[in-house]
Amino acid sequence: MFIFQTLFDPYFISFYNLFYTSMPCLFMAAFDQDVNETYSLRYPKLYTPGLRDMLFNKKIFLLGVMEGFITSLILFFIPYGTFYWATNPWGTDLVDHQSFGVVVASILVVAVNLRCALDTSYWTGFNHFVIWGSMILYFCFILTMYSSVFNYTYMGVAYQVYSTANFWLCLLLTITILLIPVIAYRFYYLDMHPTLSDRARLKQRMSKSKARSGDITMRRQSTLRRSTRSLRSGYAFAHQQGFGELITSGLNMRQRVEQSEARDNPVQLTKIKRINSLNSPQNGNSASEGSHVNNVSEHEHDKHVMFSEKL
C-alpha cells in the first residue's frame, strides 16, 4: 500500500533551493577560480576543456545522476536503520514520520554544503559566509519554526530529535560515508592523472608558499636591523658619554669620582707660609726656586693660598 505523502516538511521543500543551498552555489560560480589571472594568461591551454565540452557532457551528466541516486539511498537507509529501534530519554519512540523527515533533511543540508565546500578552489569571505551561514540558518530556522511560539504541526520535533545522541552519531556517520569516497577519488586522480588545471594550481600554490617564506625572512632581517638601530639610538640619547674613556684610562669608578671631585673642588689651604726654597739661604741661587719636587705654583686670594695642582 502506498500513500501520497512526502517525507519532508512543506516549508523545507520550499526553502531548500531558496535559502539552504542556493547561495553557496551562486557565490562559488561568481568568485571561484582555478588559477589567478597571471597563470590564466601564461597558460592559454587552460581554456581548452571548456571549448571541447570536457567539463560538462553526457558522460558527466550520467555520472552526476548516478551519484545523486546513490547519495539518496545512503541518506535514506542509514538514518532509517539508526532510528528504527531508537527511543528518546523519556522512553518514547523516535520512529514517527515527522522525526525521520527532520533527521534526513538535516543531514541533507549539511552534506550538500560540505560538498560545495569541497568543490571550492578559491576561498573568499563570501564563500565562508554563505556555506557555514546556510547550515546555521537551517538549524536556527528549524528550532524557531518548530517551537511552541508558532503552534505548527511539527511543534517540538526538532528539540526531540536534536536532544538525542543517535542523531549526531548518525549525522557524523552519514557525512563520512558520503564524503570519504569523493575525497579519495579526487586525491587519486590528482596524484595519478592530474589535469593541466591541477598542475597550474599546484605551481601557483608552491610559488605563493616560496614568496611567503621569503617575505618572512626579509621581514625578520629588517626587524633585526631596526631593533639594532633603535638600541643604538636609545643608548645615544640616554647617555651623554660612554665608558670607553674610563676603560682605557685604567682607573676604577671610585678613583674616577675622587679625581673629578678634586678637580671640581680644589683644596684650599690656610695659614701657609711662603717658602722660596728649601735650600740654605747661602746658596743665593734663585733658579732653584722652581726646581724642587714639591714646589708648586701658588695664587693668593683673600689671604688664602689656593693650590690647583696635585700635591
mmCIF file of C-alpha atoms in Angstrom:
data_model
loop_
_atom_site.group_PDB
_atom_site.id
_atom_site.type_symbol
_atom_site.label_atom_id
_atom_site.label_comp_id
_atom_site.label_asym_id
_atom_site.label_seq_id
_atom_site.Cartn_x
_atom_site.Cartn_y
_atom_site.Cartn_z
ATOM 1 C CA MET A 1 0.000 0.000 0.000
ATOM 2 C CA PHE A 2 1.389 3.382 -0.988
ATOM 3 C CA ILE A 3 0.204 6.797 0.133
ATOM 4 C CA PHE A 4 0.838 10.139 -1.418
ATOM 5 C CA GLN A 5 2.819 11.717 1.450
ATOM 6 C CA THR A 6 6.200 13.449 1.275
ATOM 7 C CA LEU A 7 8.992 12.758 3.701
ATOM 8 C CA PHE A 8 9.904 16.386 4.303
ATOM 9 C CA ASP A 9 8.097 19.345 5.747
ATOM 10 C CA PRO A 10 6.437 21.544 3.054
ATOM 11 C CA TYR A 11 8.358 24.580 4.360
ATOM 12 C CA PHE A 12 11.627 22.698 3.974
ATOM 13 C CA ILE A 13 10.784 21.816 0.365
ATOM 14 C CA SER A 14 10.040 25.487 -0.360
ATOM 15 C CA PHE A 15 13.165 26.878 1.341
ATOM 16 C CA TYR A 16 15.655 24.162 0.355
ATOM 17 C CA ASN A 17 16.660 25.653 -3.007
ATOM 18 C CA LEU A 18 15.866 29.213 -1.961
ATOM 19 C CA PHE A 19 17.871 29.658 1.265
ATOM 20 C CA TYR A 20 19.741 26.499 2.268
ATOM 21 C CA THR A 21 21.657 25.504 -0.886
ATOM 22 C CA SER A 22 21.335 28.264 -3.497
ATOM 23 C CA MET A 23 23.721 30.878 -2.120
ATOM 24 C CA PRO A 24 26.815 28.602 -1.866
ATOM 25 C CA CYS A 25 26.370 27.534 -5.488
ATOM 26 C CA LEU A 26 25.867 31.106 -6.697
ATOM 27 C CA PHE A 27 28.872 32.513 -4.852
ATOM 28 C CA MET A 28 31.057 29.603 -5.942
ATOM 29 C CA ALA A 29 30.084 30.272 -9.569
ATOM 30 C CA ALA A 30 30.780 34.003 -9.150
ATOM 31 C CA PHE A 31 34.045 34.003 -7.178
ATOM 32 C CA ASP A 32 35.677 30.609 -7.698
ATOM 33 C CA GLN A 33 38.726 30.352 -9.949
ATOM 34 C CA ASP A 34 41.193 27.622 -10.799
ATOM 35 C CA VAL A 35 44.248 29.916 -11.021
ATOM 36 C CA ASN A 36 44.822 33.655 -10.896
ATOM 37 C CA GLU A 37 44.933 35.969 -13.888
ATOM 38 C CA THR A 38 48.718 35.653 -14.248
ATOM 39 C CA TYR A 39 48.620 31.900 -14.805
ATOM 40 C CA SER A 40 45.494 32.211 -16.958
ATOM 41 C CA LEU A 41 47.407 34.399 -19.407
ATOM 42 C CA ARG A 42 50.568 32.309 -19.165
ATOM 43 C CA TYR A 43 48.814 29.010 -19.984
ATOM 44 C CA PRO A 44 46.138 29.513 -22.699
ATOM 45 C CA LYS A 45 45.508 25.759 -22.847
ATOM 46 C CA LEU A 46 43.567 26.073 -19.587
ATOM 47 C CA TYR A 47 40.596 27.188 -21.712
ATOM 48 C CA THR A 48 40.700 24.056 -23.864
ATOM 49 C CA PRO A 49 38.458 21.810 -21.637
ATOM 50 C CA GLY A 50 35.685 24.394 -21.740
ATOM 51 C CA LEU A 51 35.874 24.764 -25.502
ATOM 52 C CA ARG A 52 35.744 20.985 -26.010
ATOM 53 C CA ASP A 53 32.882 20.416 -23.520
ATOM 54 C CA MET A 54 35.084 18.218 -21.362
ATOM 55 C CA LEU A 55 33.701 19.588 -18.086
ATOM 56 C CA PHE A 56 30.016 19.049 -18.880
ATOM 57 C CA ASN A 57 28.786 16.466 -21.371
ATOM 58 C CA LYS A 58 26.508 13.428 -21.439
ATOM 59 C CA LYS A 59 29.007 11.267 -19.596
ATOM 60 C CA ILE A 60 29.435 13.822 -16.803
ATOM 61 C CA PHE A 61 25.677 14.226 -16.595
ATOM 62 C CA LEU A 62 25.055 10.472 -16.257
ATOM 63 C CA LEU A 63 27.758 10.193 -13.604
ATOM 64 C CA GLY A 64 26.103 13.017 -11.685
ATOM 65 C CA VAL A 65 22.704 11.313 -11.870
ATOM 66 C CA MET A 66 24.202 8.043 -10.661
ATOM 67 C CA GLU A 67 25.974 9.785 -7.798
ATOM 68 C CA GLY A 68 22.757 11.532 -6.788
ATOM 69 C CA PHE A 69 20.860 8.222 -6.791
ATOM 70 C CA ILE A 70 23.460 6.512 -4.605
ATOM 71 C CA THR A 71 23.557 9.528 -2.296
ATOM 72 C CA SER A 72 19.783 9.438 -1.862
ATOM 73 C CA LEU A 73 19.922 5.758 -0.908
ATOM 74 C CA ILE A 74 22.600 6.451 1.723
ATOM 75 C CA LEU A 75 20.679 9.429 3.068
ATOM 76 C CA PHE A 76 17.550 7.339 3.497
ATOM 77 C CA PHE A 77 18.668 3.926 4.688
ATOM 78 C CA ILE A 78 21.384 4.880 7.181
ATOM 79 C CA PRO A 79 19.050 7.140 9.214
ATOM 80 C CA TYR A 80 16.290 4.546 8.772
ATOM 81 C CA GLY A 81 18.476 1.833 10.277
ATOM 82 C CA THR A 82 19.728 4.141 13.028
ATOM 83 C CA PHE A 83 16.299 5.263 14.212
ATOM 84 C CA TYR A 84 14.402 2.017 13.627
ATOM 85 C CA TRP A 85 14.631 0.992 17.291
ATOM 86 C CA ALA A 86 15.619 4.406 18.678
ATOM 87 C CA THR A 87 13.950 5.947 21.731
ATOM 88 C CA ASN A 88 14.353 9.309 23.393
ATOM 89 C CA PRO A 89 15.482 9.781 27.019
ATOM 90 C CA TRP A 90 11.828 9.682 28.128
ATOM 91 C CA GLY A 91 11.251 6.199 26.696
ATOM 92 C CA THR A 92 9.089 7.093 23.697
ATOM 93 C CA ASP A 93 9.846 6.025 20.130
ATOM 94 C CA LEU A 94 11.624 8.216 17.579
ATOM 95 C CA VAL A 95 10.364 6.356 14.520
ATOM 96 C CA ASP A 96 7.473 8.628 13.642
ATOM 97 C CA HIS A 97 7.228 10.178 10.225
ATOM 98 C CA GLN A 98 7.960 13.757 11.259
ATOM 99 C CA SER A 99 11.096 12.958 13.282
ATOM 100 C CA PHE A 100 12.506 10.830 10.490
ATOM 101 C CA GLY A 101 11.914 13.634 7.986
ATOM 102 C CA VAL A 102 13.760 16.144 10.210
ATOM 103 C CA VAL A 103 16.724 13.764 10.509
ATOM 104 C CA VAL A 104 17.063 13.213 6.762
ATOM 105 C CA ALA A 105 16.544 16.903 5.967
ATOM 106 C CA SER A 106 19.240 17.998 8.444
ATOM 107 C CA ILE A 107 21.781 15.525 7.098
ATOM 108 C CA LEU A 108 20.932 16.534 3.530
ATOM 109 C CA VAL A 109 21.580 20.256 4.158
ATOM 110 C CA VAL A 110 24.921 19.599 5.877
ATOM 111 C CA ALA A 111 26.056 17.141 3.181
ATOM 112 C CA VAL A 112 25.218 19.460 0.279
ATOM 113 C CA ASN A 113 27.004 22.461 1.802
ATOM 114 C CA LEU A 114 30.084 20.417 2.678
ATOM 115 C CA ARG A 115 30.176 19.030 -0.839
ATOM 116 C CA CYS A 116 30.029 22.589 -2.147
ATOM 117 C CA ALA A 117 32.963 23.411 0.133
ATOM 118 C CA LEU A 118 34.948 20.546 -1.388
ATOM 119 C CA ASP A 119 34.273 21.882 -4.885
ATOM 120 C CA THR A 120 35.514 25.376 -3.978
ATOM 121 C CA SER A 121 39.087 26.076 -5.100
ATOM 122 C CA TYR A 122 39.392 29.791 -4.279
ATOM 123 C CA TRP A 123 38.067 30.739 -0.839
ATOM 124 C CA THR A 124 36.827 34.225 -0.056
ATOM 125 C CA GLY A 125 34.991 35.722 2.861
ATOM 126 C CA PHE A 126 31.721 35.478 0.942
ATOM 127 C CA ASN A 127 32.164 31.739 0.416
ATOM 128 C CA HIS A 128 32.768 31.159 4.093
ATOM 129 C CA PHE A 129 29.771 33.279 4.998
ATOM 130 C CA VAL A 130 27.264 31.586 2.683
ATOM 131 C CA ILE A 131 28.437 27.986 3.214
ATOM 132 C CA TRP A 132 28.611 27.970 7.011
ATOM 133 C CA GLY A 133 25.834 30.530 7.259
ATOM 134 C CA SER A 134 23.422 28.335 5.279
ATOM 135 C CA MET A 135 23.830 25.476 7.742
ATOM 136 C CA ILE A 136 23.456 27.775 10.741
ATOM 137 C CA LEU A 137 20.391 29.377 9.148
ATOM 138 C CA TYR A 138 18.757 25.996 8.656
ATOM 139 C CA PHE A 139 19.168 24.868 12.265
ATOM 140 C CA CYS A 140 18.081 28.233 13.625
ATOM 141 C CA PHE A 141 15.002 28.303 11.404
ATOM 142 C CA ILE A 142 14.006 24.728 12.287
ATOM 143 C CA LEU A 143 14.383 25.317 16.018
ATOM 144 C CA THR A 144 12.403 28.542 15.798
ATOM 145 C CA MET A 145 9.701 27.303 13.434
ATOM 146 C CA TYR A 146 9.113 24.081 15.356
ATOM 147 C CA SER A 147 8.865 25.804 18.720
ATOM 148 C CA SER A 148 5.689 26.433 20.678
ATOM 149 C CA VAL A 149 5.565 30.049 19.518
ATOM 150 C CA PHE A 150 4.125 29.294 16.070
ATOM 151 C CA ASN A 151 1.985 26.280 17.110
ATOM 152 C CA TYR A 152 2.988 24.411 13.951
ATOM 153 C CA THR A 153 2.178 20.756 13.246
ATOM 154 C CA TYR A 154 5.910 19.897 13.704
ATOM 155 C CA MET A 155 5.996 21.593 17.104
ATOM 156 C CA GLY A 156 8.620 20.073 19.393
ATOM 157 C CA VAL A 157 10.000 17.641 16.810
ATOM 158 C CA ALA A 158 13.331 19.441 16.315
ATOM 159 C CA TYR A 159 14.039 19.631 20.068
ATOM 160 C CA GLN A 160 13.152 15.971 20.451
ATOM 161 C CA VAL A 161 15.465 14.848 17.637
ATOM 162 C CA TYR A 162 18.434 17.140 18.363
ATOM 163 C CA SER A 163 18.479 16.219 22.039
ATOM 164 C CA THR A 164 19.442 12.597 21.309
ATOM 165 C CA ALA A 165 22.920 11.207 20.640
ATOM 166 C CA ASN A 166 21.500 9.000 17.862
ATOM 167 C CA PHE A 167 21.008 11.988 15.595
ATOM 168 C CA TRP A 168 24.538 13.385 15.969
ATOM 169 C CA LEU A 169 26.172 9.985 15.534
ATOM 170 C CA CYS A 170 24.003 9.310 12.505
ATOM 171 C CA LEU A 171 24.906 12.712 11.081
ATOM 172 C CA LEU A 172 28.629 12.038 11.513
ATOM 173 C CA LEU A 173 28.393 8.524 10.053
ATOM 174 C CA THR A 174 26.355 9.547 7.021
ATOM 175 C CA ILE A 175 28.528 12.570 6.195
ATOM 176 C CA THR A 176 31.650 10.425 6.454
ATOM 177 C CA ILE A 177 30.250 7.753 4.129
ATOM 178 C CA LEU A 178 29.176 10.385 1.610
ATOM 179 C CA LEU A 179 32.377 12.451 1.521
ATOM 180 C CA ILE A 180 35.190 9.938 2.020
ATOM 181 C CA PRO A 181 34.766 8.296 -1.444
ATOM 182 C CA VAL A 182 34.711 11.708 -3.122
ATOM 183 C CA ILE A 183 37.879 12.824 -1.327
ATOM 184 C CA ALA A 184 39.659 9.535 -2.115
ATOM 185 C CA TYR A 185 38.649 9.729 -5.783
ATOM 186 C CA ARG A 186 39.936 13.271 -6.142
ATOM 187 C CA PHE A 187 43.221 12.516 -4.392
ATOM 188 C CA TYR A 188 43.772 9.528 -6.653
ATOM 189 C CA TYR A 189 43.208 11.461 -9.867
ATOM 190 C CA LEU A 190 45.168 14.455 -8.605
ATOM 191 C CA ASP A 191 48.148 12.217 -7.903
ATOM 192 C CA MET A 192 47.935 9.781 -10.814
ATOM 193 C CA HIS A 193 46.157 11.698 -13.597
ATOM 194 C CA PRO A 194 46.480 15.443 -12.913
ATOM 195 C CA THR A 195 44.977 17.801 -15.441
ATOM 196 C CA LEU A 196 46.562 20.999 -16.687
ATOM 197 C CA SER A 197 44.452 22.971 -14.222
ATOM 198 C CA ASP A 198 45.678 20.810 -11.356
ATOM 199 C CA ARG A 199 49.321 21.288 -12.340
ATOM 200 C CA ALA A 200 48.904 25.041 -12.749
ATOM 201 C CA ARG A 201 47.102 25.292 -9.418
ATOM 202 C CA LEU A 202 49.868 23.310 -7.688
ATOM 203 C CA LYS A 203 52.546 25.521 -9.235
ATOM 204 C CA GLN A 204 50.676 28.624 -8.108
ATOM 205 C CA ARG A 205 50.462 27.361 -4.532
ATOM 206 C CA MET A 206 54.158 26.484 -4.470
ATOM 207 C CA SER A 207 55.125 29.933 -5.742
ATOM 208 C CA LYS A 208 52.920 31.550 -3.110
ATOM 209 C CA SER A 209 54.486 29.481 -0.334
ATOM 210 C CA LYS A 210 58.018 30.375 -1.525
ATOM 211 C CA ALA A 211 57.139 34.053 -1.754
ATOM 212 C CA ARG A 212 55.601 33.936 1.714
ATOM 213 C CA SER A 213 58.685 32.264 3.218
ATOM 214 C CA GLY A 214 60.972 34.807 1.528
ATOM 215 C CA ASP A 215 58.819 37.647 2.802
ATOM 216 C CA ILE A 216 59.038 36.286 6.334
ATOM 217 C CA THR A 217 62.866 36.051 6.097
ATOM 218 C CA MET A 218 63.192 39.606 4.785
ATOM 219 C CA ARG A 219 60.816 40.840 7.448
ATOM 220 C CA ARG A 220 62.858 39.198 10.187
ATOM 221 C CA GLN A 221 66.089 40.732 8.883
ATOM 222 C CA SER A 222 64.561 44.194 8.607
ATOM 223 C CA THR A 223 63.124 43.850 12.106
ATOM 224 C CA LEU A 224 66.568 42.885 13.433
ATOM 225 C CA ARG A 225 68.199 45.880 11.777
ATOM 226 C CA ARG A 226 65.504 48.196 13.039
ATOM 227 C CA SER A 227 65.830 46.849 16.570
ATOM 228 C CA THR A 228 69.642 47.314 16.427
ATOM 229 C CA ARG A 229 69.270 50.892 15.295
ATOM 230 C CA SER A 230 66.738 51.575 17.991
ATOM 231 C CA LEU A 231 69.061 50.169 20.645
ATOM 232 C CA ARG A 232 71.930 52.328 19.434
ATOM 233 C CA SER A 233 69.841 55.444 19.207
ATOM 234 C CA GLY A 234 68.370 54.739 22.631
ATOM 235 C CA TYR A 235 71.873 54.418 24.076
ATOM 236 C CA ALA A 236 72.967 57.636 22.400
ATOM 237 C CA PHE A 237 70.019 59.591 23.744
ATOM 238 C CA ALA A 238 70.122 58.004 27.189
ATOM 239 C CA HIS A 239 73.865 58.617 27.837
ATOM 240 C CA GLN A 240 75.903 61.707 27.200
ATOM 241 C CA GLN A 241 79.194 59.834 27.265
ATOM 242 C CA GLY A 242 80.190 56.196 27.118
ATOM 243 C CA PHE A 243 82.574 54.191 29.286
ATOM 244 C CA GLY A 244 85.334 53.923 26.692
ATOM 245 C CA GLU A 245 87.432 56.673 28.229
ATOM 246 C CA LEU A 246 87.131 55.162 31.702
ATOM 247 C CA ILE A 247 88.175 51.721 30.456
ATOM 248 C CA THR A 248 91.230 52.997 28.600
ATOM 249 C CA SER A 249 92.338 55.236 31.500
ATOM 250 C CA GLY A 250 92.945 52.299 33.850
ATOM 251 C CA LEU A 251 91.008 53.894 36.736
ATOM 252 C CA ASN A 252 88.107 52.398 38.580
ATOM 253 C CA MET A 253 84.896 54.207 39.302
ATOM 254 C CA ARG A 254 85.896 55.335 42.797
ATOM 255 C CA GLN A 255 89.186 56.805 41.641
ATOM 256 C CA ARG A 256 87.414 58.471 38.774
ATOM 257 C CA VAL A 257 84.899 60.096 41.141
ATOM 258 C CA GLU A 258 87.601 61.236 43.568
ATOM 259 C CA GLN A 259 89.641 62.749 40.749
ATOM 260 C CA SER A 260 86.573 64.522 39.393
ATOM 261 C CA GLU A 261 85.677 65.919 42.827
ATOM 262 C CA ALA A 262 89.242 67.081 43.374
ATOM 263 C CA ARG A 263 89.217 68.880 40.038
ATOM 264 C CA ASP A 264 85.834 70.483 40.610
ATOM 265 C CA ASN A 265 86.519 71.430 44.271
ATOM 266 C CA PRO A 266 90.195 72.433 44.576
ATOM 267 C CA VAL A 267 91.843 72.196 48.002
ATOM 268 C CA GLN A 268 92.140 75.428 49.977
ATOM 269 C CA LEU A 269 94.955 75.675 52.496
ATOM 270 C CA THR A 270 95.104 78.352 55.211
ATOM 271 C CA LYS A 271 97.953 79.633 57.423
ATOM 272 C CA ILE A 272 100.619 78.645 54.931
ATOM 273 C CA LYS A 273 103.953 80.491 54.964
ATOM 274 C CA ARG A 274 105.616 81.393 51.732
ATOM 275 C CA ILE A 275 108.803 79.388 51.177
ATOM 276 C CA ASN A 276 111.003 80.357 48.312
ATOM 277 C CA SER A 277 113.462 77.492 48.583
ATOM 278 C CA LEU A 278 114.222 74.561 50.838
ATOM 279 C CA ASN A 279 117.951 75.081 50.443
ATOM 280 C CA SER A 280 120.054 77.230 52.709
ATOM 281 C CA PRO A 281 119.970 80.998 52.173
ATOM 282 C CA GLN A 282 123.691 80.912 51.370
ATOM 283 C CA ASN A 283 123.024 79.378 48.027
ATOM 284 C CA GLY A 284 121.557 82.572 46.694
ATOM 285 C CA ASN A 285 120.507 80.667 43.667
ATOM 286 C CA SER A 286 117.066 81.870 42.620
ATOM 287 C CA ALA A 287 116.910 79.333 39.834
ATOM 288 C CA SER A 288 116.488 76.511 42.353
ATOM 289 C CA GLU A 289 113.206 78.010 43.482
ATOM 290 C CA GLY A 290 111.146 76.161 40.945
ATOM 291 C CA SER A 291 113.251 73.001 40.767
ATOM 292 C CA HIS A 292 112.120 71.316 43.971
ATOM 293 C CA VAL A 293 109.789 68.332 43.514
ATOM 294 C CA ASN A 294 107.197 69.615 45.960
ATOM 295 C CA ASN A 295 107.311 73.203 44.806
ATOM 296 C CA VAL A 296 104.068 74.225 43.119
ATOM 297 C CA SER A 297 102.623 77.364 41.672
ATOM 298 C CA GLU A 298 100.577 79.435 44.087
ATOM 299 C CA HIS A 299 97.909 82.077 43.929
ATOM 300 C CA GLU A 300 96.892 84.486 46.698
ATOM 301 C CA HIS A 301 93.228 85.244 47.060
ATOM 302 C CA ASP A 302 91.678 86.818 50.169
ATOM 303 C CA LYS A 303 94.715 85.914 52.307
ATOM 304 C CA HIS A 304 94.411 82.262 51.295
ATOM 305 C CA VAL A 305 96.761 80.252 49.184
ATOM 306 C CA MET A 306 94.995 78.115 46.526
ATOM 307 C CA PHE A 307 96.821 75.190 45.011
ATOM 308 C CA SER A 308 95.328 73.948 41.733
ATOM 309 C CA GLU A 309 97.682 71.003 41.142
ATOM 310 C CA LYS A 310 98.231 67.721 42.894
ATOM 311 C CA LEU A 311 100.333 67.947 45.998
#
